[in-house]
Amino acid sequence: MMKQKKSVVVIGSGFGGLTTAIKLLNKGFQVTVLEKNEQIGGRASVLEKNGFKFDMGPTVITVPEIFRSLFEESGKNLDNYVELLPVYPFYRIYFDDKSKFDYGTPEDNIRQIKELEPEDLNGYRRMLKDIEPIYKKGYLELATKPFLTVFSMLKIAPLLFKLKGYLTNYQFVSRYVQNNKLRQVFSFHPLLIGGNPFSVPSIYSLIQYIEKEYGIWYPRGGTGRLVKSMGQLIEELGGEIKLNSEVVNLEITDKRVTGVMIKSGEVLHPDFVVSNADVATTYTKLIDKRWRKKNSNKRYEKAKYSMSLFLIYFGTKKKYPEMKHHTIILGPRYKGLLEDIFKKKILADDFSSYLHVPSLTDPEMAPKGHEAFYILVPVPNLDADINWKEMGAKLKTKVLNFLDEFYLEGLLENLVVDEIFTPNDFATRYQSYKGTGFSLEPTMRQSAYFRPHNRSEDITNLYISGAGTHPGAGLPGVVASGEITANLIDEDAHA
Ligand SMILES: Cc1cc2nc3c(=O)[nH]c(=O)nc-3n(C[C@H](O)[C@H](O)[C@H](O)COP(=O)(O)OP(=O)(O)OC[C@H]3O[C@@H](n4cnc5c(N)ncnc54)[C@H](O)[C@@H]3O)c2cc1C
């Protein structure tokens, strides 16, 4: 008699959910992905408007190998689905005095440090040397292992100490470079995964090492093309993806999910459930509180969260060839601004931003002779008392005026399309708790064992993949969480 395949429902189709689905299909499970929205990808959704194509979220692909190996283990070649193009410099960084640093390979960084602050050269070289073991342990070893017991955490404590994990990322960088501009250039990375460089541990300095090792890549057609490829792969492997299928309740009996209820009223009864939806929303909204000892409402009310983001997707009928694909525009304050965003939760008058111009690398993203952009401004999450219905329009005007005055000459008269996305939209479109951009902040007390576990602490056949669980936000992080989750289910199915 043929053995029946074990069934899994994956709630949510962010990169974490898609990875879990692919991995489980390869392990012989029957997989259904339920996605609330009209398209897959989660924060990596695509907005198409007036011939422009905007990736709404992630734009920087740092470790293409993780996608290559996903396809390879499925017997496919990623290159047949999407073309990856290198982007250089990794980022152009503008300081408030309009001077710039083209952040890239160590050789190019060294050349620019020589001009800016020769005394920091040795420090930079030492820093890279000291980050190498952090990267090797933290990324290559620990990011793909689950942290399910206190013992697993105790085991790595001496190592964390040795690697100076007790320093914040900014303190760590400041031990090596003295120049204020360089301190910003080499410490901003945790912001890419929702962490304040002044509070997250120095372990996250490994992000700059990842960039050095793998470079920065862009999928032709945008990040959305990569998402589409993963969706196609799921279907080729026999998985099912159901769009417009919001899960509204998880029925629990004896600490097991026995029913996954979709908004339409349909109820599925899989053997295992993976939630790739925001972890705080999963527990507090989908599961009755009597089943949640560890994942109580209090846990999620008390947790520290990443910032949110204010975005403007816009297009111009003018080209801006002098710009770079990725640009970070720093404002006059660094620590103070981050304190306003993360701690005081106020919208400051000044701001820093990230400007994305994909049509420079890939003209397909905009109509001929046009340029496609997005600008992202880190802002407080919904714990702040900000009325985004009013503030959204005001901030849009302020940010576009700023760009027109300093970086994109003639922007206002050449603007042909624009659309904003506020913290309210993160909460409604993605059901992100407190409207954050990156779920829980990756502080030491919310990392590894202390982060919500990949195998639920409360429900026996529930698993979590995505930004709010180990190892954390960012594509390498959520893809690793997808892998961990699939391995745990495979282990448990055969236990
Ligand atoms: C603007 C922005 C820019 C970023 N830039 C980068 C970058 O350049 N590089 C990088 O590596 N990372 C970047 N990140 C971080 C990265 O995008 C995220 O960490 C990652 O995409 C999150 O993936 P996830 O697996 O956690 O799922 P998510 O993307 O959060 O997706 C979760 C999915 O679950 C669905 N869902 C929620 N509730 C339900 C429900 N009840 N029923 C069914 N479905 C549900 C949602 O609709 C969504 O599709 C960026 C993030 C943002 C917001």
PDB file of N, CA, C and O in Angstrom, residues 26-66:
ATOM      1  N   ASN A  26      10.587  19.052  -1.112  1.00  0.00           N
ATOM      2  CA  ASN A  26      11.738  18.196  -1.428  1.00  0.00           C
ATOM      3  C   ASN A  26      11.889  17.032  -0.459  1.00  0.00           C
ATOM      4  O   ASN A  26      12.537  16.037  -0.765  1.00  0.00           O
ATOM      5  N   LYS A  27      11.324  17.171   0.724  1.00  0.00           N
ATOM      6  CA  LYS A  27      11.415  16.082   1.708  1.00  0.00           C
ATOM      7  C   LYS A  27      10.207  15.157   1.614  1.00  0.00           C
ATOM      8  O   LYS A  27      10.013  14.282   2.455  1.00  0.00           O
ATOM      9  N   GLY A  28       9.326  15.403   0.642  1.00  0.00           N
ATOM     10  CA  GLY A  28       8.228  14.471   0.406  1.00  0.00           C
ATOM     11  C   GLY A  28       6.918  14.805   1.117  1.00  0.00           C
ATOM     12  O   GLY A  28       6.029  13.964   1.207  1.00  0.00           O
ATOM     13  N   PHE A  29       6.783  16.038   1.616  1.00  0.00           N
ATOM     14  CA  PHE A  29       5.516  16.413   2.248  1.00  0.00           C
ATOM     15  C   PHE A  29       4.554  16.968   1.197  1.00  0.00           C
ATOM     16  O   PHE A  29       4.974  17.437   0.133  1.00  0.00           O
ATOM     17  N   GLN A  30       3.278  16.953   1.573  1.00  0.00           N
ATOM     18  CA  GLN A  30       2.277  17.600   0.712  1.00  0.00           C
ATOM     19  C   GLN A  30       2.074  19.009   1.288  1.00  0.00           C
ATOM     20  O   GLN A  30       1.777  19.149   2.482  1.00  0.00           O
ATOM     21  N   VAL A  31       2.272  20.032   0.475  1.00  0.00           N
ATOM     22  CA  VAL A  31       2.303  21.397   1.029  1.00  0.00           C
ATOM     23  C   VAL A  31       1.267  22.321   0.384  1.00  0.00           C
ATOM     24  O   VAL A  31       1.127  22.370  -0.839  1.00  0.00           O
ATOM     25  N   THR A  32       0.552  23.044   1.229  1.00  0.00           N
ATOM     26  CA  THR A  32      -0.360  24.094   0.758  1.00  0.00           C
ATOM     27  C   THR A  32       0.058  25.405   1.402  1.00  0.00           C
ATOM     28  O   THR A  32       0.198  25.479   2.625  1.00  0.00           O
ATOM     29  N   VAL A  33       0.266  26.432   0.582  1.00  0.00           N
ATOM     30  CA  VAL A  33       0.609  27.755   1.106  1.00  0.00           C
ATOM     31  C   VAL A  33      -0.649  28.617   1.054  1.00  0.00           C
ATOM     32  O   VAL A  33      -1.286  28.731   0.002  1.00  0.00           O
ATOM     33  N   LEU A  34      -0.995  29.216   2.198  1.00  0.00           N
ATOM     34  CA  LEU A  34      -2.161  30.101   2.236  1.00  0.00           C
ATOM     35  C   LEU A  34      -1.679  31.543   2.378  1.00  0.00           C
ATOM     36  O   LEU A  34      -1.007  31.879   3.361  1.00  0.00           O
ATOM     37  N   GLU A  35      -1.982  32.374   1.422  1.00  0.00           N
ATOM     38  CA  GLU A  35      -1.530  33.763   1.464  1.00  0.00           C
ATOM     39  C   GLU A  35      -2.738  34.693   1.503  1.00  0.00           C
ATOM     40  O   GLU A  35      -3.638  34.586   0.687  1.00  0.00           O
ATOM     41  N   LYS A  36      -2.696  35.600   2.444  1.00  0.00           N
ATOM     42  CA  LYS A  36      -3.781  36.572   2.628  1.00  0.00           C
ATOM     43  C   LYS A  36      -3.937  37.518   1.425  1.00  0.00           C
ATOM     44  O   LYS A  36      -5.048  37.843   1.008  1.00  0.00           O
ATOM     45  N   ASN A  37      -2.809  37.918   0.848  1.00  0.00           N
ATOM     46  CA  ASN A  37      -2.856  38.949  -0.197  1.00  0.00           C
ATOM     47  C   ASN A  37      -3.090  38.370  -1.590  1.00  0.00           C
ATOM     48  O   ASN A  37      -3.166  37.166  -1.769  1.00  0.00           O
ATOM     49  N   GLU A  38      -3.143  39.285  -2.562  1.00  0.00           N
ATOM     50  CA  GLU A  38      -3.447  38.898  -3.945  1.00  0.00           C
ATOM     51  C   GLU A  38      -2.212  38.409  -4.697  1.00  0.00           C
ATOM     52  O   GLU A  38      -2.297  37.993  -5.844  1.00  0.00           O
ATOM     53  N   GLN A  39      -1.048  38.493  -4.046  1.00  0.00           N
ATOM     54  CA  GLN A  39       0.193  38.014  -4.674  1.00  0.00           C
ATOM     55  C   GLN A  39       1.084  37.423  -3.592  1.00  0.00           C
ATOM     56  O   GLN A  39       0.907  37.733  -2.411  1.00  0.00           O
ATOM     57  N   ILE A  40       2.053  36.589  -4.001  1.00  0.00           N
ATOM     58  CA  ILE A  40       2.983  36.016  -3.023  1.00  0.00           C
ATOM     59  C   ILE A  40       4.155  36.981  -2.809  1.00  0.00           C
ATOM     60  O   ILE A  40       4.317  37.947  -3.550  1.00  0.00           O
ATOM     61  N   GLY A  41       4.950  36.704  -1.762  1.00  0.00           N
ATOM     62  CA  GLY A  41       6.167  37.502  -1.547  1.00  0.00           C
ATOM     63  C   GLY A  41       6.191  38.259  -0.238  1.00  0.00           C
ATOM     64  O   GLY A  41       7.239  38.693   0.221  1.00  0.00           O
ATOM     65  N   GLY A  42       5.030  38.481   0.358  1.00  0.00           N
ATOM     66  CA  GLY A  42       4.993  39.229   1.618  1.00  0.00           C
ATOM     67  C   GLY A  42       5.559  40.618   1.418  1.00  0.00           C
ATOM     68  O   GLY A  42       5.163  41.338   0.494  1.00  0.00           O
ATOM     69  N   ARG A  43       6.521  40.978   2.278  1.00  0.00           N
ATOM     70  CA  ARG A  43       7.092  42.333   2.189  1.00  0.00           C
ATOM     71  C   ARG A  43       7.774  42.551   0.848  1.00  0.00           C
ATOM     72  O   ARG A  43       8.024  43.686   0.450  1.00  0.00           O
ATOM     73  N   ALA A  44       8.089  41.473   0.159  1.00  0.00           N
ATOM     74  CA  ALA A  44       8.669  41.590  -1.174  1.00  0.00           C
ATOM     75  C   ALA A  44       7.560  41.590  -2.227  1.00  0.00           C
ATOM     76  O   ALA A  44       7.657  40.903  -3.244  1.00  0.00           O
ATOM     77  N   SER A  45       6.501  42.339  -1.980  1.00  0.00           N
ATOM     78  CA  SER A  45       5.428  42.475  -2.977  1.00  0.00           C
ATOM     79  C   SER A  45       5.876  43.423  -4.086  1.00  0.00           C
ATOM     80  O   SER A  45       6.871  44.139  -3.935  1.00  0.00           O
ATOM     81  N   VAL A  46       5.102  43.424  -5.160  1.00  0.00           N
ATOM     82  CA  VAL A  46       5.430  44.290  -6.297  1.00  0.00           C
ATOM     83  C   VAL A  46       4.238  45.199  -6.583  1.00  0.00           C
ATOM     84  O   VAL A  46       3.094  44.750  -6.604  1.00  0.00           O
ATOM     85  N   LEU A  47       4.546  46.475  -6.772  1.00  0.00           N
ATOM     86  CA  LEU A  47       3.506  47.438  -7.140  1.00  0.00           C
ATOM     87  C   LEU A  47       3.728  47.826  -8.608  1.00  0.00           C
ATOM     88  O   LEU A  47       4.816  48.278  -8.964  1.00  0.00           O
ATOM     89  N   GLU A  48       2.713  47.616  -9.431  1.00  0.00           N
ATOM     90  CA  GLU A  48       2.851  48.021 -10.842  1.00  0.00           C
ATOM     91  C   GLU A  48       1.914  49.179 -11.094  1.00  0.00           C
ATOM     92  O   GLU A  48       0.729  49.115 -10.763  1.00  0.00           O
ATOM     93  N   LYS A  49       2.448  50.253 -11.657  1.00  0.00           N
ATOM     94  CA  LYS A  49       1.624  51.443 -11.865  1.00  0.00           C
ATOM     95  C   LYS A  49       2.150  52.221 -13.074  1.00  0.00           C
ATOM     96  O   LYS A  49       3.349  52.514 -13.147  1.00  0.00           O
ATOM     97  N   ASN A  50       1.282  52.548 -13.975  1.00  0.00           N
ATOM     98  CA  ASN A  50       1.601  53.379 -15.155  1.00  0.00           C
ATOM     99  C   ASN A  50       2.873  52.923 -15.877  1.00  0.00           C
ATOM    100  O   ASN A  50       3.708  53.746 -16.262  1.00  0.00           O
ATOM    101  N   GLY A  51       3.062  51.614 -16.001  1.00  0.00           N
ATOM    102  CA  GLY A  51       4.239  51.115 -16.722  1.00  0.00           C
ATOM    103  C   GLY A  51       5.484  51.007 -15.852  1.00  0.00           C
ATOM    104  O   GLY A  51       6.531  50.563 -16.316  1.00  0.00           O
ATOM    105  N   PHE A  52       5.408  51.453 -14.597  1.00  0.00           N
ATOM    106  CA  PHE A  52       6.535  51.316 -13.669  1.00  0.00           C
ATOM    107  C   PHE A  52       6.333  50.048 -12.845  1.00  0.00           C
ATOM    108  O   PHE A  52       5.195  49.660 -12.568  1.00  0.00           O
ATOM    109  N   LYS A  53       7.468  49.443 -12.454  1.00  0.00           N
ATOM    110  CA  LYS A  53       7.385  48.270 -11.597  1.00  0.00           C
ATOM    111  C   LYS A  53       8.233  48.555 -10.357  1.00  0.00           C
ATOM    112  O   LYS A  53       9.433  48.832 -10.469  1.00  0.00           O
ATOM    113  N   PHE A  54       7.583  48.559  -9.200  1.00  0.00           N
ATOM    114  CA  PHE A  54       8.301  48.869  -7.959  1.00  0.00           C
ATOM    115  C   PHE A  54       8.352  47.647  -7.057  1.00  0.00           C
ATOM    116  O   PHE A  54       7.308  47.112  -6.680  1.00  0.00           O
ATOM    117  N   ASP A  55       9.571  47.212  -6.698  1.00  0.00           N
ATOM    118  CA  ASP A  55       9.688  46.261  -5.598  1.00  0.00           C
ATOM    119  C   ASP A  55       9.342  47.049  -4.349  1.00  0.00           C
ATOM    120  O   ASP A  55       9.929  48.100  -4.090  1.00  0.00           O
ATOM    121  N   MET A  56       8.397  46.525  -3.562  1.00  0.00           N
ATOM    122  CA  MET A  56       7.943  47.328  -2.417  1.00  0.00           C
ATOM    123  C   MET A  56       8.815  47.153  -1.182  1.00  0.00           C
ATOM    124  O   MET A  56       8.772  47.957  -0.270  1.00  0.00           O
ATOM    125  N   GLY A  57       9.596  46.076  -1.136  1.00  0.00           N
ATOM    126  CA  GLY A  57      10.405  45.808   0.054  1.00  0.00           C
ATOM    127  C   GLY A  57      11.850  45.562  -0.265  1.00  0.00           C
ATOM    128  O   GLY A  57      12.541  46.467  -0.737  1.00  0.00           O
ATOM    129  N   PRO A  58      12.338  44.321  -0.032  1.00  0.00           N
ATOM    130  CA  PRO A  58      13.770  44.056  -0.167  1.00  0.00           C
ATOM    131  C   PRO A  58      14.299  44.293  -1.582  1.00  0.00           C
ATOM    132  O   PRO A  58      13.664  43.928  -2.564  1.00  0.00           O
ATOM    133  N   THR A  59      15.473  44.906  -1.631  1.00  0.00           N
ATOM    134  CA  THR A  59      16.091  45.267  -2.906  1.00  0.00           C
ATOM    135  C   THR A  59      17.539  44.797  -2.965  1.00  0.00           C
ATOM    136  O   THR A  59      18.136  44.774  -4.025  1.00  0.00           O
ATOM    137  N   VAL A  60      18.102  44.485  -1.798  1.00  0.00           N
ATOM    138  CA  VAL A  60      19.514  44.103  -1.722  1.00  0.00           C
ATOM    139  C   VAL A  60      19.587  42.599  -1.500  1.00  0.00           C
ATOM    140  O   VAL A  60      19.171  42.099  -0.461  1.00  0.00           O
ATOM    141  N   ILE A  61      20.093  41.888  -2.483  1.00  0.00           N
ATOM    142  CA  ILE A  61      20.243  40.433  -2.347  1.00  0.00           C
ATOM    143  C   ILE A  61      21.707  40.179  -2.014  1.00  0.00           C
ATOM    144  O   ILE A  61      22.592  40.452  -2.836  1.00  0.00           O
ATOM    145  N   THR A  62      21.955  39.684  -0.799  1.00  0.00           N
ATOM    146  CA  THR A  62      23.360  39.559  -0.376  1.00  0.00           C
ATOM    147  C   THR A  62      23.960  38.173  -0.585  1.00  0.00           C
ATOM    148  O   THR A  62      25.146  38.081  -0.812  1.00  0.00           O
ATOM    149  N   VAL A  63      23.183  37.117  -0.429  1.00  0.00           N
ATOM    150  CA  VAL A  63      23.787  35.781  -0.541  1.00  0.00           C
ATOM    151  C   VAL A  63      23.028  34.970  -1.592  1.00  0.00           C
ATOM    152  O   VAL A  63      22.177  34.151  -1.259  1.00  0.00           O
ATOM    153  N   PRO A  64      23.335  35.183  -2.882  1.00  0.00           N
ATOM    154  CA  PRO A  64      22.583  34.464  -3.919  1.00  0.00           C
ATOM    155  C   PRO A  64      22.681  32.954  -3.761  1.00  0.00           C
ATOM    156  O   PRO A  64      21.781  32.226  -4.171  1.00  0.00           O
ATOM    157  N   GLU A  65      23.764  32.477  -3.102  1.00  0.00           N
ATOM    158  CA  GLU A  65      23.960  31.029  -2.926  1.00  0.00           C
ATOM    159  C   GLU A  65      22.769  30.369  -2.235  1.00  0.00           C
ATOM    160  O   GLU A  65      22.442  29.232  -2.517  1.00  0.00           O
ATOM    161  N   ILE A  66      22.114  31.095  -1.322  1.00  0.00           N
ATOM    162  CA  ILE A  66      21.001  30.445  -0.609  1.00  0.00           C
ATOM    163  C   ILE A  66      19.868  30.122  -1.580  1.00  0.00           C
ATOM    164  O   ILE A  66      19.172  29.125  -1.423  1.00  0.00           O
TER     165      ILE A  66
END
